[in-house]
XYZ file of N, CA and C in Angstrom:
390
model
N 0.839 -1.174 0.000
C 0.000 0.000 0.000
C 0.889 1.244 0.000
N 0.638 2.143 -0.907
C 1.429 3.356 -1.030
C 0.952 4.405 -0.032
N 1.886 4.963 0.716
C 1.534 5.990 1.682
C 1.622 7.348 1.020
N 0.651 8.204 1.337
C 0.709 9.560 0.799
C 1.820 10.319 1.510
N 2.446 11.242 0.836
C 3.536 11.987 1.463
C 3.026 12.910 2.555
N 3.928 13.200 3.497
C 3.609 14.150 4.554
C 3.631 15.540 3.957
N 2.672 16.354 4.345
C 2.693 17.732 3.874
C 2.165 18.645 4.957
N 2.793 19.787 5.053
C 2.337 20.783 6.014
C 1.019 21.349 5.535
N 0.108 21.567 6.473
C -1.207 22.045 6.082
C -1.704 23.176 6.958
N -0.849 23.695 7.769
C -1.370 24.711 8.649
C -0.290 25.590 9.208
N -0.676 26.334 10.199
C 0.245 27.312 10.755
C 1.378 26.643 11.513
N 2.458 27.351 11.552
C 3.558 26.959 12.411
C 3.663 28.049 13.458
N 3.457 27.687 14.685
C 3.686 28.615 15.772
C 4.838 28.037 16.577
N 5.222 28.746 17.567
C 6.319 28.252 18.395
C 5.971 26.934 19.071
N 4.681 26.709 19.327
C 4.260 25.536 20.094
C 3.419 24.529 19.312
N 3.115 24.822 18.061
C 2.221 23.953 17.309
C 2.616 23.904 15.840
N 2.639 22.696 15.321
C 2.836 22.476 13.888
C 1.696 21.563 13.438
N 1.043 21.925 12.349
C -0.075 21.137 11.828
C 0.322 20.626 10.455
N 0.129 19.331 10.237
C 0.457 18.739 8.946
C -0.448 17.543 8.671
N -0.469 17.124 7.424
C -1.204 15.930 7.006
C -0.205 14.782 6.863
N -0.586 13.615 7.324
C 0.264 12.441 7.196
C -0.629 11.202 7.196
N -0.571 10.443 6.127
C -1.318 9.173 6.000
C -2.807 9.324 6.287
N -3.391 10.378 5.765
C -4.828 10.592 5.918
C -5.245 11.195 7.244
N -4.296 11.569 8.067
C -4.582 12.161 9.374
C -4.071 13.589 9.428
N -4.730 14.381 10.246
C -4.198 15.692 10.579
C -3.397 15.512 11.855
N -2.106 15.805 11.780
C -1.220 15.660 12.931
C -1.007 17.035 13.545
N -1.336 17.141 14.823
C -1.085 18.348 15.596
C 0.120 18.051 16.483
N 1.243 18.610 16.124
C 2.472 18.377 16.882
C 2.653 19.515 17.878
N 2.468 19.189 19.152
C 2.704 20.155 20.210
C 4.209 20.181 20.456
N 4.763 21.385 20.731
C 6.206 21.496 20.929
C 6.564 22.375 22.110
N 7.692 22.045 22.733
C 8.240 22.899 23.778
C 7.461 22.830 25.072
N 7.250 23.991 25.666
C 6.556 24.098 26.951
C 5.097 24.450 26.714
N 4.222 23.531 27.105
C 2.784 23.745 26.925
C 2.225 24.205 28.272
N 2.109 25.521 28.390
C 1.585 26.145 29.589
C 0.421 27.048 29.176
N -0.039 27.900 30.071
C -1.210 28.725 29.766
C -0.965 29.668 28.586
N 0.226 30.218 28.477
C 0.527 31.112 27.345
C 0.512 30.339 26.027
N 1.119 29.171 26.025
C 1.134 28.350 24.806
C -0.277 27.898 24.451
N -1.052 27.491 25.449
C -2.417 27.024 25.203
C -3.276 28.121 24.593
N -3.095 29.346 25.061
C -3.844 30.480 24.514
C -3.491 30.697 23.049
N -2.229 30.560 22.712
C -1.771 30.707 21.330
C -2.283 29.563 20.441
N -2.333 28.363 20.991
C -2.676 27.175 20.213
C -4.177 26.962 20.032
N -4.983 27.394 20.983
C -6.415 27.081 21.001
C -7.159 27.418 19.708
N -6.986 28.597 19.103
C -7.731 28.877 17.873
C -7.379 27.925 16.727
N -6.122 27.535 16.636
C -5.696 26.608 15.585
C -6.274 25.213 15.847
N -6.248 24.804 17.095
C -6.805 23.511 17.480
C -8.303 23.477 17.205
N -9.002 24.563 17.525
C -10.446 24.631 17.286
C -10.768 24.569 15.794
N -9.944 25.196 14.973
C -10.168 25.163 13.521
C -10.064 23.725 12.997
N -9.047 23.012 13.431
C -8.845 21.638 12.968
C -9.948 20.721 13.481
N -10.349 20.891 14.729
C -11.335 19.984 15.322
C -12.777 20.363 14.974
N -12.974 21.386 14.161
C -14.323 21.767 13.712
C -14.757 20.966 12.490
N -13.858 20.240 11.891
C -14.167 19.476 10.678
C -14.945 18.209 11.010
N -15.849 17.850 10.125
C -16.633 16.627 10.301
C -15.787 15.397 9.981
N -15.963 14.364 10.779
C -15.365 13.044 10.556
C -13.862 13.090 10.285
N -13.179 13.959 10.948
C -11.739 14.078 10.741
C -10.991 13.074 11.607
N -9.830 12.717 11.165
C -8.954 11.824 11.932
C -7.754 12.656 12.376
N -7.636 12.849 13.694
C -6.623 13.730 14.271
C -5.693 12.921 15.172
N -4.408 13.220 15.063
C -3.407 12.662 15.967
C -2.713 13.832 16.647
N -2.709 13.829 17.969
C -1.963 14.838 18.718
C -0.665 14.188 19.175
N 0.425 14.783 18.730
C 1.761 14.256 19.006
C 2.426 15.106 20.087
N 2.628 14.506 21.253
C 3.267 15.206 22.363
C 4.752 14.868 22.493
N 5.306 14.094 21.571
C 6.708 13.690 21.696
C 7.680 14.863 21.789
N 7.473 15.978 21.043
C 8.407 17.102 21.147
C 8.150 18.048 22.329
N 7.307 17.653 23.280
C 6.960 18.512 24.408
C 7.983 18.341 25.536
N 8.435 19.483 26.080
C 9.380 19.485 27.201
C 8.677 19.648 28.543
N 7.557 20.371 28.543
C 6.817 20.661 29.765
C 5.343 20.687 29.411
N 4.508 20.141 30.293
C 3.080 20.020 30.010
C 2.333 20.213 31.323
N 1.466 21.235 31.390
C 0.710 21.446 32.620
C -0.787 21.286 32.373
N -1.594 21.713 33.330
C -3.047 21.519 33.226
C -3.647 22.263 32.038
N -2.998 23.304 31.559
C -3.476 23.995 30.359
C -3.429 23.059 29.155
N -2.396 22.260 29.084
C -2.286 21.262 28.021
C -3.347 20.182 28.157
N -3.618 19.767 29.382
C -4.676 18.775 29.605
C -6.021 19.307 29.121
N -6.289 20.572 29.393
C -7.544 21.179 28.933
C -7.627 21.181 27.408
N -6.507 21.468 26.742
C -6.494 21.421 25.275
C -6.832 20.019 24.774
N -6.242 19.000 25.386
C -6.503 17.618 24.965
C -7.970 17.255 25.173
N -8.498 17.585 26.334
C -9.886 17.258 26.635
C -10.841 17.976 25.682
N -10.571 19.236 25.421
C -11.407 20.014 24.492
C -11.341 19.424 23.084
N -10.143 19.117 22.616
C -9.980 18.547 21.274
C -10.727 17.219 21.171
N -10.610 16.386 22.188
C -11.289 15.084 22.181
C -12.797 15.261 22.040
N -13.376 16.128 22.852
C -14.815 16.353 22.803
C -15.270 16.872 21.448
N -14.550 17.825 20.901
C -14.925 18.418 19.609
C -14.828 17.400 18.476
N -13.779 16.602 18.480
C -13.610 15.603 17.416
C -14.703 14.542 17.504
N -14.965 14.033 18.695
C -15.981 12.988 18.852
C -17.383 13.499 18.547
N -17.681 14.748 18.915
C -18.998 15.329 18.604
C -19.262 15.373 17.103
N -18.217 15.431 16.325
C -18.333 15.538 14.871
C -18.058 14.219 14.158
N -18.058 13.127 14.905
C -17.906 11.804 14.309
C -16.495 11.460 13.879
N -15.516 12.140 14.426
C -14.128 11.889 14.055
C -13.422 10.969 15.023
N -12.136 10.858 14.833
C -11.280 10.021 15.670
C -10.103 10.856 16.153
N -9.715 10.623 17.391
C -8.569 11.332 17.955
C -7.671 10.329 18.654
N -6.394 10.412 18.340
C -5.407 9.562 18.998
C -4.311 10.446 19.559
N -3.685 9.955 20.604
C -2.664 10.709 21.308
C -1.362 9.929 21.290
N -0.259 10.640 21.037
C 1.070 10.047 21.090
C 1.820 10.731 22.226
N 2.282 9.937 23.180
C 2.985 10.490 24.331
C 3.886 9.414 24.920
N 5.136 9.784 25.205
C 6.064 8.849 25.816
C 6.776 9.440 27.034
N 6.560 10.711 27.323
C 7.246 11.366 28.442
C 6.650 10.876 29.762
N 7.473 10.335 30.654
C 6.948 9.747 31.894
C 6.106 10.696 32.745
N 6.517 11.953 32.891
C 5.739 12.874 33.727
C 4.397 13.227 33.095
N 4.391 13.399 31.782
C 3.122 13.686 31.095
C 2.211 12.468 31.156
N 2.763 11.283 30.969
C 1.964 10.059 31.088
C 1.369 9.933 32.490
N 2.146 10.293 33.485
C 1.652 10.240 34.862
C 0.485 11.208 35.052
N 0.602 12.427 34.506
C -0.502 13.396 34.589
C -1.754 12.852 33.919
N -1.577 12.220 32.778
C -2.722 11.651 32.068
C -3.392 10.559 32.891
N -2.585 9.726 33.551
C -3.134 8.647 34.386
C -3.827 9.202 35.625
N -3.177 10.128 36.320
C -3.726 10.678 37.569
C -5.054 11.388 37.323
N -5.162 12.083 36.206
C -6.400 12.824 35.916
C -7.480 11.954 35.276
N -7.122 10.736 34.876
C -8.081 9.857 34.217
C -8.190 10.077 32.720
N -7.478 11.053 32.194
C -7.553 11.324 30.764
C -6.983 10.178 29.938
N -6.072 9.410 30.515
C -5.515 8.268 29.777
C -6.570 7.187 29.518
N -7.635 7.160 30.321
C -8.738 6.230 30.083
C -9.596 6.692 28.911
N -9.745 7.999 28.767
C -10.552 8.560 27.684
C -9.766 8.691 26.387
N -8.461 8.854 26.511
C -7.597 9.100 25.366
C -6.299 8.313 25.569
N -6.351 7.000 25.350
C -5.176 6.162 25.627
C -3.972 6.567 24.778
N -2.852 6.878 25.430
C -1.673 7.305 24.678
C -0.953 6.140 24.003
N -0.460 6.412 22.818
C 0.375 5.464 22.091
C 1.811 5.961 22.173
N 2.774 5.059 22.062
C 4.176 5.419 22.276
C 4.841 6.065 21.068
N 4.312 5.800 19.859
C 4.966 6.334 18.663
C 3.938 6.917 17.697
N 4.414 7.834 16.878
C 3.563 8.422 15.851
C 3.160 7.373 14.826
N 4.076 6.498 14.454
C 3.745 5.429 13.499
C 2.626 4.540 14.018
N 2.615 4.259 15.315
C 1.534 3.446 15.891
C 0.199 4.146 15.734
N 0.154 5.451 15.956
C -1.101 6.207 15.835
C -1.541 6.324 14.383
N -0.620 6.575 13.495
C -0.967 6.755 12.079
C -1.334 5.442 11.411
N -0.887 4.349 11.966
C -1.175 3.050 11.380
C -2.450 2.413 11.863
N -3.134 3.053 12.817
C -4.347 2.473 13.402
C -5.580 3.171 12.851
N -6.411 2.457 12.099
C -7.591 3.075 11.510
C -8.736 3.279 12.509
N -8.756 2.525 13.589
C -9.881 2.635 14.515
C -9.628 3.716 15.548
N -10.722 4.242 16.075
C -10.611 5.278 17.101
C -10.140 4.643 18.394
N -9.301 5.351 19.115
C -8.893 4.895 20.445
C -9.260 5.956 21.460
N -10.197 6.797 21.107
C -10.499 7.937 21.953
C -11.727 7.738 22.821
N -12.182 6.503 22.966
C -13.307 6.255 23.834
C -14.590 6.852 23.310
N -15.533 7.083 24.207
C -16.797 7.686 23.816
C -17.072 8.898 24.687
N -18.010 9.706 24.236
C -18.339 10.919 25.002
C -19.081 10.600 26.266
């Protein structure tokens, strides 16, 4: 099966890169995701998650710091994607971020995968239900 090439499809901010890869919209969070970063990222995230039946992967691998503002972004994105019949998958391998996801219960609603290839290769939703 031939894979479509990766292509950038959206804005590049200091904390967010949006691109298309294998039929998915990949939202790559970068650097320190705090309240300032979340404020900058939210309009772009809302634009992507407003589409019907979209397949979104949020990649946290390039993240150095992640606080409750980032958790709110994930929860909001999940709700918006599921309301529109889409799929959302999360990629995360950082131990402290994984711990935050587990402690808050978000890992039950949005089970993290260890690699981007794992998320892009899975056609089924792993984002639970509303």
